[in-house]
Tab-separated table of C-alpha atoms and ligand atoms in Angstrom:
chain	number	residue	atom	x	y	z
G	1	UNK	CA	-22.507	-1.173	2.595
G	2	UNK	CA	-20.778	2.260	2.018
G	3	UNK	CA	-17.726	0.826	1.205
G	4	UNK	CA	-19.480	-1.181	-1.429
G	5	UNK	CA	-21.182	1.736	-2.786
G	6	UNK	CA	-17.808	3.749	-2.815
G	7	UNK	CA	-15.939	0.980	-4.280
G	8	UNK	CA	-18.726	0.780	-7.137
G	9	UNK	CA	-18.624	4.573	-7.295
G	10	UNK	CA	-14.749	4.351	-7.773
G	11	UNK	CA	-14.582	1.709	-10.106
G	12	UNK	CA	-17.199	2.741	-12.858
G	13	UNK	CA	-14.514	5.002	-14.858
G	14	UNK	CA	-12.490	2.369	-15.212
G	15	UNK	CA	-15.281	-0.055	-16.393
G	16	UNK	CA	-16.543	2.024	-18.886
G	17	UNK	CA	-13.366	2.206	-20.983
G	18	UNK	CA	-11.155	-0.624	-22.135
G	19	UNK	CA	-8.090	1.304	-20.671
G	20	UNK	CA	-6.678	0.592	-17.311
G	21	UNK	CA	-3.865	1.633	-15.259
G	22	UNK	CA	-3.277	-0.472	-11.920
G	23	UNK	CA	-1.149	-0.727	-9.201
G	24	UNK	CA	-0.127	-4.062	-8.437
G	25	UNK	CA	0.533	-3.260	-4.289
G	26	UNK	CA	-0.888	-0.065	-3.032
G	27	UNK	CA	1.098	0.457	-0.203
G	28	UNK	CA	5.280	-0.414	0.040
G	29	UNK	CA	7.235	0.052	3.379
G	30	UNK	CA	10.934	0.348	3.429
G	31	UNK	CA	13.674	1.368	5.243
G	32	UNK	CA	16.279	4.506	4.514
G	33	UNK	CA	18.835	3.661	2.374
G	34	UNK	CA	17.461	0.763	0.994
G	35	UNK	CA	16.238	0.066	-2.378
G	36	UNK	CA	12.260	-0.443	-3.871
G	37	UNK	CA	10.423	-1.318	-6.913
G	38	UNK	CA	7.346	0.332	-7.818
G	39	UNK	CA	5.082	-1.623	-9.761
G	40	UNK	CA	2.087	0.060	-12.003
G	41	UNK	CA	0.443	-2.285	-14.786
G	42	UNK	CA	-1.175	-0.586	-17.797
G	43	UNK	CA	-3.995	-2.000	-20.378
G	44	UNK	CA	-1.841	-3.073	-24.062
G	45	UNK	CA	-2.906	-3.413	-27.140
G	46	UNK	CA	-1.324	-5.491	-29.824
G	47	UNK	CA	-0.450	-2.832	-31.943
G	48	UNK	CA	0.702	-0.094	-29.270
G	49	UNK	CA	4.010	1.093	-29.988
G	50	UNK	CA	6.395	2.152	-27.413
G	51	UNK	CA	6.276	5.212	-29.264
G	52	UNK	CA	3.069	6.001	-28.141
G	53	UNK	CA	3.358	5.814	-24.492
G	54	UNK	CA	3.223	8.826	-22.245
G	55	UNK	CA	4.230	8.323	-18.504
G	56	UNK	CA	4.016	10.686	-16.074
G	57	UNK	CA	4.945	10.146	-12.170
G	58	UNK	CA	4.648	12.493	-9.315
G	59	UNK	CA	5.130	11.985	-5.265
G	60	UNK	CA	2.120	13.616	-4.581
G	61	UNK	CA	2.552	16.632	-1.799
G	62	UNK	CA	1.286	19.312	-0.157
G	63	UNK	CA	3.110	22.189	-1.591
G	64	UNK	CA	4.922	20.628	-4.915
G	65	UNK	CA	4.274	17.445	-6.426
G	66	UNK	CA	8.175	16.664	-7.603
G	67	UNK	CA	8.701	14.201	-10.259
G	68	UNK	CA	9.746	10.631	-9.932
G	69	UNK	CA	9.672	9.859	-13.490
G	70	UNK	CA	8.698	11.021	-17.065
G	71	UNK	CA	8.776	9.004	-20.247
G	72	UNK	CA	7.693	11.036	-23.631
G	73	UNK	CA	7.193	8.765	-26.600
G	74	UNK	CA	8.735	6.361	-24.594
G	75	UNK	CA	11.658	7.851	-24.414
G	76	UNK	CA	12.204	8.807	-20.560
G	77	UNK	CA	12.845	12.643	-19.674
G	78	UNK	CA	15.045	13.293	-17.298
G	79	UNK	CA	15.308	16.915	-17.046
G	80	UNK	CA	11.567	16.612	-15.865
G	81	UNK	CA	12.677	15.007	-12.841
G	82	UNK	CA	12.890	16.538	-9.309
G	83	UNK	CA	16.477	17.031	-7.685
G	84	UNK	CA	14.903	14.703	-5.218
G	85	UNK	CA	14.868	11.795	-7.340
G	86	UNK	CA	17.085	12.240	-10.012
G	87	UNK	CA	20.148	9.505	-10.261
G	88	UNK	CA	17.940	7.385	-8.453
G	89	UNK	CA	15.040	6.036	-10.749
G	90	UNK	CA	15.468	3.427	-13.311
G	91	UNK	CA	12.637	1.959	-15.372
G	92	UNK	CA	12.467	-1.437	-17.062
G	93	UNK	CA	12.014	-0.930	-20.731
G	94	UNK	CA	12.165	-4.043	-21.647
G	95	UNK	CA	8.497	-4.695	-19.326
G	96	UNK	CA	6.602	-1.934	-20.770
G	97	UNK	CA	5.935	-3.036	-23.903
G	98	UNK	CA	3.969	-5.859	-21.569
G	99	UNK	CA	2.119	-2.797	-20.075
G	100	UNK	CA	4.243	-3.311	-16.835
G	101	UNK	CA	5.999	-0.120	-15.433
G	102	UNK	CA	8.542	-0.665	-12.761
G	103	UNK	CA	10.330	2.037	-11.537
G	104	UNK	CA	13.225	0.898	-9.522
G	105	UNK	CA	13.867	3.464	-6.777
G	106	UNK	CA	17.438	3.249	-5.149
G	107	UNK	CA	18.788	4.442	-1.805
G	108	UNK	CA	15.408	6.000	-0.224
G	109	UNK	CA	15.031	8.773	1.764
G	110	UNK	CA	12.696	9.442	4.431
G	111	UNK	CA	10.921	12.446	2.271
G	112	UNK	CA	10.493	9.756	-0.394
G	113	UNK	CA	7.445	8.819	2.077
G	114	UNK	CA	3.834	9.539	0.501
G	115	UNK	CA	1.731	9.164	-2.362
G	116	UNK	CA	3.041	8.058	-5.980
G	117	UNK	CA	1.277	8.493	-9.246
G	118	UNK	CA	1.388	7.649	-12.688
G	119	UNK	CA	-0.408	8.679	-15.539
G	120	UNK	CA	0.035	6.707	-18.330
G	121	UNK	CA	-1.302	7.874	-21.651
G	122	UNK	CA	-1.340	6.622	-25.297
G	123	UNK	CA	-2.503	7.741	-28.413
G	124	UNK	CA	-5.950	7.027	-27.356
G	125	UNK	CA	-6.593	6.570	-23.983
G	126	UNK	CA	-5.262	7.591	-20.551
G	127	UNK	CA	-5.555	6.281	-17.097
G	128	UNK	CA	-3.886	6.602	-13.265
G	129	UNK	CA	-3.284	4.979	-10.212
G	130	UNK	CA	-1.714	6.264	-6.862
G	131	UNK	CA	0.419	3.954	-4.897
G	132	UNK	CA	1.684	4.735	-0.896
G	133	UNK	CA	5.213	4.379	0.429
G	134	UNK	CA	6.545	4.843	3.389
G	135	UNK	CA	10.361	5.202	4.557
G	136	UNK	CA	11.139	4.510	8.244
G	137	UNK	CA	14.169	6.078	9.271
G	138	UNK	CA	17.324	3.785	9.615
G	139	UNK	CA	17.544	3.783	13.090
G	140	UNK	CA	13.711	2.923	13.587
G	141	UNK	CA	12.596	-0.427	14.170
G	142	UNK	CA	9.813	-1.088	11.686
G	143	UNK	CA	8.352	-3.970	13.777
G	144	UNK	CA	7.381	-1.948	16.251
G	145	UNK	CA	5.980	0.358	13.858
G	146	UNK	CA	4.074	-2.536	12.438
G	147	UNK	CA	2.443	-3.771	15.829
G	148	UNK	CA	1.135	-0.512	16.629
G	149	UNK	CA	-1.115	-0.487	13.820
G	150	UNK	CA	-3.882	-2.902	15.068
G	151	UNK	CA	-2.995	-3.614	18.817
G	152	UNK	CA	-6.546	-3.379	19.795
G	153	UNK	CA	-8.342	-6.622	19.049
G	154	UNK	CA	-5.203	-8.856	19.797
G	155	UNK	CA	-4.707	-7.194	23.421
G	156	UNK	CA	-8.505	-7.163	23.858
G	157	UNK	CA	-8.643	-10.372	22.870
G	158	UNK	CA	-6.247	-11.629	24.915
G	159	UNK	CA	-7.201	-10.041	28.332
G	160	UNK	CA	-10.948	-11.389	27.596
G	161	UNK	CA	-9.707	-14.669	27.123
G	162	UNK	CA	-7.505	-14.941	30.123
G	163	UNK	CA	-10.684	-13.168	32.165
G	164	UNK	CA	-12.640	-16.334	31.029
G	165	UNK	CA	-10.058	-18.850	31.881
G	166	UNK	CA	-9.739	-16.909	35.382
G	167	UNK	CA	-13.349	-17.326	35.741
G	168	UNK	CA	-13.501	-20.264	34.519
G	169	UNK	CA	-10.408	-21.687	37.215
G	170	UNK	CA	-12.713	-20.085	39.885
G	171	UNK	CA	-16.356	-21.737	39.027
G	172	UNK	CA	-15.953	-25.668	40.416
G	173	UNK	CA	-14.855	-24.088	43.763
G	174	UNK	CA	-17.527	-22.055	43.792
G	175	UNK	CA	-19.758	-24.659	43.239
G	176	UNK	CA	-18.364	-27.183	45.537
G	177	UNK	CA	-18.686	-24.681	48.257
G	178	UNK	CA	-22.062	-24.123	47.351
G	179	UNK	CA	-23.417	-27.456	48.026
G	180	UNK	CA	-21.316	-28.266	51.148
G	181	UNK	CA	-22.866	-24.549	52.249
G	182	UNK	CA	-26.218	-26.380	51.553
G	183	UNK	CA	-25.919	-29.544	52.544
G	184	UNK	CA	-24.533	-28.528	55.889
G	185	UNK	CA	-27.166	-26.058	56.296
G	186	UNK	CA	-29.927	-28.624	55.885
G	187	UNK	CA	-28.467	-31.085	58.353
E	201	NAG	C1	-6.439	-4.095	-13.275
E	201	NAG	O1	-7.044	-4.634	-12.116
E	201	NAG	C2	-8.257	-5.312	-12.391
E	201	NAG	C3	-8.847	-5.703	-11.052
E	201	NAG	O2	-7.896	-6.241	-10.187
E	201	NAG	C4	-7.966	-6.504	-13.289
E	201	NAG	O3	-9.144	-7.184	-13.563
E	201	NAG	C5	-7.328	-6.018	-14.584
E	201	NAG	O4	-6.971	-7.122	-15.372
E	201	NAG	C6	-6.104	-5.172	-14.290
E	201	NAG	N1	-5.657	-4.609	-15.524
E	201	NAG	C7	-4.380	-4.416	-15.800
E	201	NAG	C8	-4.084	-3.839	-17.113
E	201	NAG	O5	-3.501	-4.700	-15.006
């Protein structure tokens, strides 16, 4: 019920204008070294022109927020970007005029880890979304990492289930001793 009030709450901006910037995954995982595409989608309009299109991306942290990626008048920036990123980023022009952004993100470090967003602006309207990645280290096994996140139910489930089937192994026994108990008793 809260949830459904929160995600009513959160939604409302973006249902009261026509303009709307999504993320098509909200979380990645990856592993160092490896490559990733980050994937925002963006409301178009027939007439837009590339022109017109402001982008703005930041890894969102505690201290700075360094930047992934900055497009002015579709043109992309690239003294805006952080030392972090730059020689790394690469963004599919050809997509955007679809109102797809894909930032292609190449040999990831572990402080690429966190929370990505974009602004994306045009003449008249503007709009975000935040996306999550997260880098395991190279010599980490992700599976592990994976398992860890919802161990509970599976392990509870499994030591209920093998209670019942214990119990269950031990009932006719039970029973059978029962009567003879009974029936010898009443002899
Ligand atoms: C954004 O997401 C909503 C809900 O999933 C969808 O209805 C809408 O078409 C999306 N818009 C864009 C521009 O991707």
């Amino acid at each position: 019920m809260v949830c459904w009030i929160l995600l009513l709450i959160s939604l409302t901006p973006f249902t009261w204008g026509t303009f709307v910037v999504n993320v098509t995954q909200s979380s990645y995982q990856a592993e160092e070294n490896h490559d990733i595409t980050l994937d925002w989608t963006f409301t178009t309009t027939a007439h837009m022109s590339l022109s017109a299109v402001y982008i703005f991306c930041q890894l969102l942290t505690e201290d700075k927020d360094p930047v992934l990626f900055h497009l002015h008048e579709g043109v992309e920036v690239p003294e805006s970007q952080d030392k972090q990123f730059s020689g790394r980023v690469q963004f599919d022009k050809d997509v955007l005029r679809e109102g797809r952004l894909r930032l292609h993100v190449s040999r990831l470090r572990t402080e690429d880890s966190g929370l990505y967003r974009c602004e994306v602006k045009t003449d008249d309207d503007a709009g975000s979304d935040k996306c999550r990645l997260k880098v395991t280290a190279a010599a980490d096994e992700p599976e592990p990492l994976r398992l860890t996140e919802s161990p509970e139910p599976e392990i509870w489930g499994l030591h209920i289930g093998q209670g019942l089937r214990a119990a269950a192994g031990f009932l006719p026994p039970c029973f059978i001793l029962c009567f003879a108990y009974l029936f010898f008793k009443n002899m």
